[in-house]
Amino acid sequence: MAPIATSTITSSDFEPAGFFVPNLFNDCRYPLHMNPHSHYVSRASEQWLFTEAHVAEPEIAKLKAFRASDLIAYCYPDADASHLRIPLDFLYWAFKLDDYLDGHGVDDARAMRECCISALRDPINFQTGNPAGKICKSIFSRFIETAGPGCTERFIHTFDLFFIAAAKEADNRAKGHNHDLESYTTLRRDLSGCKSFFVFIEYAARMDLPDEVVSHPMIMAMEDAANDFISWSNDICSYNKEQSDRDTYSNLIAVVMHEQGLDLQGAADYSGELCKSAIQRFEDSRATLPSWGEEVDRQAAIYIQGLQDLMVGSLHWYFDSARYFGKDGQTVKRDWFVKLLPQRPL
């Protein structure tokens, strides 16, 4: 059930100095765990990325400040070092890919999709001079060494969904299409990349979930709820950076402001209530899960725990990393107030 709008825009010439961030930790109370292999894996992954993607300063310092290894260590706390490495490599690559796609159009997104998905479909024989294709080959050739057939196909499918959504978003931008909440949520679930990281839960646990689990309506509902919470909480935390860049097109707060007629604070509060409702949907679906038998139930429980770890891990990381709040993450976490950054010149 959607929250009720409580703060609408009135005629006023003033611009807010900032806004209060909803305390999402009040609703996402799952325990946080840290993988002990994080530091070792981080150094290897960074060296791989900087070499494969030809990353140099000052971008190296910027990427290190993101503390990507902390996010992966939070999300996959029980993975061994080799199975922690692949999600981290993929996350670093996702950062680079996201930045690239943000500045390019539909044709570029489609070309990148063709290259990357071709690399995933045949990582051994596919040949390309495109650095993106080479990186995908590097990651996926190691992934398939231990991933099961179902897990492998799900990873390719979910990564493909991301590229399809990226092209759709670029097309929407070009046509000046404004999202409503429903259409935005549908697109964001694919664009967030969460679905690929859900597959890494199986991979990290060395499982290959049976079809009767992954296709069950309650499991799918839990995935949607987890995806919504991760994506929407990300939108709340990234809003200041995006408004400073004059790029709030794909942000929940901006969508809610437009659709509900809310001011910035009202939209932030509304977005926080949506996040709360996502947690409730997750728990409601968990309570109605069936039994598939002892061994499958054990695997399903590991997967659900993984969804939970991704929700709480990502939330903590938004404040730990410099990606969204710069050096002020812990201050925001204490005071819950975000001072708006100046917008870049047109």
XYZ file of C-alpha atoms in Angstrom:
346
model
C 0.000 0.000 0.000
C 1.405 3.376 -1.015
C 1.975 6.013 1.661
C -0.178 9.120 1.714
C 1.364 12.380 0.553
C 1.576 14.794 3.471
C 3.543 17.783 2.200
C 2.642 19.478 -1.048
C 4.306 22.285 -2.942
C 2.926 25.737 -2.308
C 3.708 28.868 -4.290
C 7.092 30.000 -3.024
C 10.231 31.479 -4.484
C 12.680 30.005 -1.999
C 14.918 27.043 -2.653
C 15.526 24.653 0.264
C 18.973 24.603 1.809
C 18.763 20.867 2.256
C 16.534 18.062 3.442
C 16.304 15.485 6.186
C 17.083 11.937 5.113
C 14.685 9.309 6.482
C 16.354 7.078 9.071
C 16.038 3.853 7.119
C 17.920 1.929 9.803
C 14.762 2.103 11.910
C 13.115 -0.261 9.441
C 16.072 -2.237 8.083
C 17.272 -3.782 11.344
C 18.906 -6.915 9.986
C 22.310 -7.756 11.485
C 25.366 -6.633 9.542
C 28.229 -9.056 8.917
C 31.656 -8.531 7.326
C 33.574 -10.995 5.191
C 37.089 -11.504 6.636
C 38.681 -11.828 3.181
C 37.793 -8.269 2.185
C 41.205 -6.598 2.418
C 43.108 -9.282 0.528
C 40.498 -9.546 -2.221
C 40.217 -5.775 -2.530
C 43.879 -5.304 -3.388
C 43.775 -7.987 -6.080
C 40.534 -6.668 -7.576
C 41.734 -3.076 -7.695
C 44.936 -4.073 -9.454
C 42.931 -6.091 -11.966
C 40.554 -3.205 -12.706
C 43.226 -0.532 -12.984
C 45.121 -2.707 -15.461
C 42.208 -4.062 -17.512
C 40.274 -0.785 -17.690
C 43.372 1.436 -17.981
C 42.432 3.451 -14.909
C 44.841 6.190 -13.820
C 44.910 8.942 -11.227
C 42.857 10.823 -10.143
C 40.228 8.181 -10.942
C 42.133 5.557 -8.935
C 41.813 7.628 -5.760
C 38.144 8.257 -6.499
C 37.378 4.560 -6.936
C 39.269 3.622 -3.782
C 37.236 6.178 -1.814
C 34.080 4.315 -2.850
C 35.153 1.404 -0.589
C 33.557 -1.081 -2.960
C 35.159 -4.001 -1.140
C 33.220 -3.080 2.007
C 29.927 -3.327 0.111
C 30.762 -6.754 -1.281
C 32.062 -7.925 2.108
C 28.778 -6.836 3.723
C 26.677 -8.505 1.021
C 28.491 -11.846 0.862
C 29.887 -12.310 4.384
C 30.278 -16.099 4.141
C 31.936 -16.344 0.710
C 35.471 -17.696 0.412
C 38.093 -15.418 -1.124
C 37.750 -16.693 -4.698
C 33.956 -16.382 -4.638
C 34.163 -12.906 -3.115
C 36.515 -11.730 -5.841
C 34.126 -12.151 -8.784
C 31.290 -10.004 -7.333
C 33.851 -7.335 -6.432
C 35.363 -7.317 -9.908
C 31.850 -7.056 -11.320
C 30.958 -4.178 -8.988
C 34.035 -2.205 -9.994
C 33.158 -2.848 -13.619
C 29.544 -1.795 -12.951
C 30.762 1.568 -11.630
C 32.704 2.150 -14.831
C 29.831 0.934 -16.989
C 27.296 3.121 -15.179
C 29.425 6.222 -15.693
C 29.853 5.376 -19.376
C 26.164 4.775 -20.066
C 25.125 7.954 -18.236
C 26.809 10.038 -20.899
C 25.722 8.115 -23.982
C 22.582 7.432 -25.973
C 20.447 4.512 -27.091
C 22.772 3.304 -29.846
C 25.753 3.253 -27.492
C 23.808 1.256 -24.887
C 22.716 -1.254 -27.507
C 26.241 -1.615 -28.889
C 27.607 -2.170 -25.391
C 24.923 -4.783 -24.793
C 25.804 -6.675 -27.955
C 29.489 -6.718 -27.072
C 29.111 -7.705 -23.422
C 26.386 -10.317 -23.840
C 28.307 -11.895 -26.726
C 31.307 -12.148 -24.413
C 29.153 -13.860 -21.789
C 27.576 -16.272 -24.244
C 30.982 -17.523 -25.427
C 33.729 -16.196 -23.151
C 36.316 -18.614 -24.529
C 35.960 -18.072 -28.273
C 34.539 -14.534 -28.452
C 37.195 -12.147 -29.722
C 37.021 -8.363 -29.428
C 39.255 -5.357 -29.163
C 36.636 -3.552 -27.074
C 37.894 -3.157 -23.482
C 34.342 -3.703 -22.200
C 34.129 -7.067 -23.933
C 37.547 -8.061 -22.624
C 36.527 -7.224 -19.064
C 33.317 -9.243 -19.384
C 35.320 -12.189 -20.728
C 37.730 -11.944 -17.818
C 34.984 -11.927 -15.205
C 32.713 -14.518 -16.761
C 35.400 -17.034 -17.700
C 36.247 -17.224 -13.989
C 32.591 -17.192 -12.924
C 31.676 -20.276 -14.947
C 34.481 -22.334 -13.415
C 32.234 -23.074 -10.410
C 28.782 -21.628 -11.251
C 26.000 -24.106 -11.958
C 24.065 -24.069 -15.261
C 20.977 -22.390 -13.792
C 23.055 -19.807 -11.983
C 25.054 -19.137 -15.157
C 21.985 -18.612 -17.308
C 20.397 -16.363 -14.675
C 23.495 -14.186 -14.590
C 23.503 -13.717 -18.362
C 19.757 -13.014 -18.372
C 19.855 -10.460 -15.553
C 22.858 -8.651 -17.052
C 20.985 -8.510 -20.354
C 17.974 -7.017 -18.574
C 20.257 -4.266 -17.289
C 21.371 -3.326 -20.808
C 17.806 -3.405 -22.128
C 16.752 -1.072 -19.297
C 19.724 1.229 -19.939
C 18.723 1.580 -23.587
C 15.111 2.179 -22.557
C 16.157 4.895 -20.127
C 18.290 6.588 -22.778
C 15.345 6.490 -25.162
C 13.014 7.927 -22.504
C 15.438 10.772 -21.857
C 15.752 11.572 -25.550
C 11.968 11.692 -25.912
C 11.450 13.747 -22.743
C 9.312 11.034 -21.134
C 8.484 11.571 -17.457
C 8.109 8.490 -15.272
C 5.231 7.795 -12.971
C 6.034 5.723 -9.886
C 4.826 2.460 -11.405
C 6.806 2.722 -14.643
C 9.852 3.989 -12.778
C 9.780 1.066 -10.340
C 9.547 -1.452 -13.174
C 12.493 0.088 -15.021
C 14.563 0.639 -11.877
C 14.397 -3.030 -10.895
C 16.349 -3.901 -14.045
C 18.477 -0.750 -14.188
C 19.700 -1.081 -10.601
C 21.782 -4.141 -11.415
C 20.491 -5.798 -8.243
C 19.274 -8.865 -10.124
C 22.807 -9.809 -11.147
C 24.015 -9.383 -7.579
C 21.164 -11.625 -6.402
C 22.604 -14.332 -8.665
C 25.938 -13.902 -6.882
C 24.221 -15.136 -3.691
C 23.928 -18.545 -5.333
C 27.421 -18.314 -6.764
C 29.041 -17.325 -3.463
C 27.278 -20.200 -1.681
C 28.137 -22.648 -4.501
C 24.463 -23.404 -5.066
C 22.297 -23.799 -8.135
C 18.765 -23.111 -7.004
C 16.088 -25.354 -8.560
C 13.483 -23.800 -10.838
C 10.663 -24.416 -8.368
C 12.381 -22.009 -5.975
C 13.470 -19.229 -8.331
C 10.094 -19.202 -10.107
C 7.976 -19.292 -6.951
C 5.776 -16.163 -6.609
C 6.852 -15.526 -3.013
C 10.560 -15.750 -3.833
C 10.011 -13.395 -6.765
C 8.063 -11.033 -4.497
C 10.943 -11.053 -1.991
C 13.397 -10.268 -4.786
C 11.240 -7.336 -5.927
C 10.947 -6.037 -2.378
C 14.696 -6.313 -1.759
C 15.425 -4.688 -5.117
C 13.018 -1.837 -4.353
C 14.537 -1.193 -0.935
C 18.106 -1.205 -2.251
C 17.228 0.958 -5.268
C 14.978 3.429 -3.479
C 17.327 3.900 -0.533
C 20.089 4.458 -3.070
C 17.970 7.132 -4.753
C 17.458 8.912 -1.441
C 21.182 8.866 -0.679
C 22.270 9.818 -4.197
C 19.733 12.618 -4.706
C 22.060 15.419 -3.569
C 24.861 14.343 -5.886
C 22.457 13.930 -8.792
C 20.721 17.272 -8.304
C 24.145 18.918 -8.199
C 24.905 17.257 -11.542
C 21.480 18.381 -12.823
C 20.608 14.735 -13.445
C 17.703 13.580 -11.285
C 15.840 11.970 -14.170
C 16.173 8.462 -12.742
C 15.670 9.195 -9.064
C 12.739 8.235 -6.876
C 12.607 11.572 -5.059
C 12.329 13.483 -8.333
C 9.681 11.068 -9.630
C 7.633 11.466 -6.452
C 7.947 15.256 -6.501
C 6.598 15.313 -10.035
C 3.828 12.736 -9.606
C 2.613 13.629 -6.110
C 3.179 17.377 -6.258
C 5.439 17.303 -3.209
C 8.242 19.574 -2.134
C 11.692 18.128 -1.593
C 11.212 17.234 2.065
C 7.786 15.769 1.439
C 9.172 13.643 -1.397
C 12.070 12.441 0.769
C 9.652 11.466 3.533
C 7.350 9.726 1.049
C 10.316 7.850 -0.400
C 11.278 6.739 3.086
C 7.784 5.342 3.603
C 8.088 3.436 0.332
C 11.318 1.893 1.612
C 9.552 0.910 4.826
C 6.773 -0.711 2.817
C 9.365 -2.692 0.819
C 10.763 -4.191 4.034
C 7.228 -5.109 5.108
C 6.544 -6.776 1.750
C 9.752 -8.764 2.137
C 8.737 -10.028 5.556
C 5.129 -10.720 4.534
C 6.355 -12.885 1.651
C 8.862 -14.677 3.880
C 6.024 -15.639 6.235
C 4.105 -17.414 3.457
C 6.914 -19.456 1.898
C 6.159 -23.145 1.308
C 8.441 -26.081 2.084
C 10.280 -27.827 -0.743
C 11.931 -30.480 1.419
C 14.872 -30.319 3.786
C 17.739 -29.762 1.326
C 15.936 -27.290 -0.928
C 14.607 -25.444 2.127
C 18.208 -25.111 3.327
C 19.268 -23.595 0.009
C 16.250 -21.279 -0.086
C 17.068 -20.074 3.433
C 20.647 -19.252 2.356
C 19.309 -17.316 -0.629
C 16.821 -15.355 1.480
C 19.547 -14.582 4.005
C 21.578 -13.296 1.071
C 18.791 -10.945 -0.004
C 18.662 -9.686 3.557
C 22.443 -9.188 3.623
C 22.296 -7.186 0.404
C 19.610 -4.890 1.818
C 21.352 -4.100 5.088
C 24.838 -4.171 3.587
C 24.026 -1.681 0.858
C 22.302 0.639 3.324
C 25.338 0.803 5.595
C 27.655 1.229 2.623
C 25.775 4.272 1.295
C 26.935 6.144 4.388
C 30.382 4.535 4.662
C 31.388 5.213 1.067
C 32.380 8.575 -0.373
C 30.264 7.902 -3.482
C 27.140 9.712 -2.266
C 27.966 11.914 0.714
C 31.672 12.531 0.117
C 33.399 12.777 3.491
C 30.134 13.609 5.296
C 28.504 10.176 5.398
C 28.853 9.662 9.144
C 27.714 13.228 9.855
C 24.591 12.666 7.756
C 24.048 9.371 9.555
C 24.195 11.228 12.882
C 22.121 14.312 12.038
C 20.097 12.954 9.077
C 20.389 16.321 7.321
C 21.812 16.788 3.842
C 22.907 20.250 2.777
C 22.252 20.670 -0.919
C 25.325 21.050 -3.078
C 25.394 23.895 -5.615
C 24.358 22.880 -9.083
C 27.030 22.746 -11.722
C 26.919 25.499 -14.340
C 24.873 24.803 -17.433
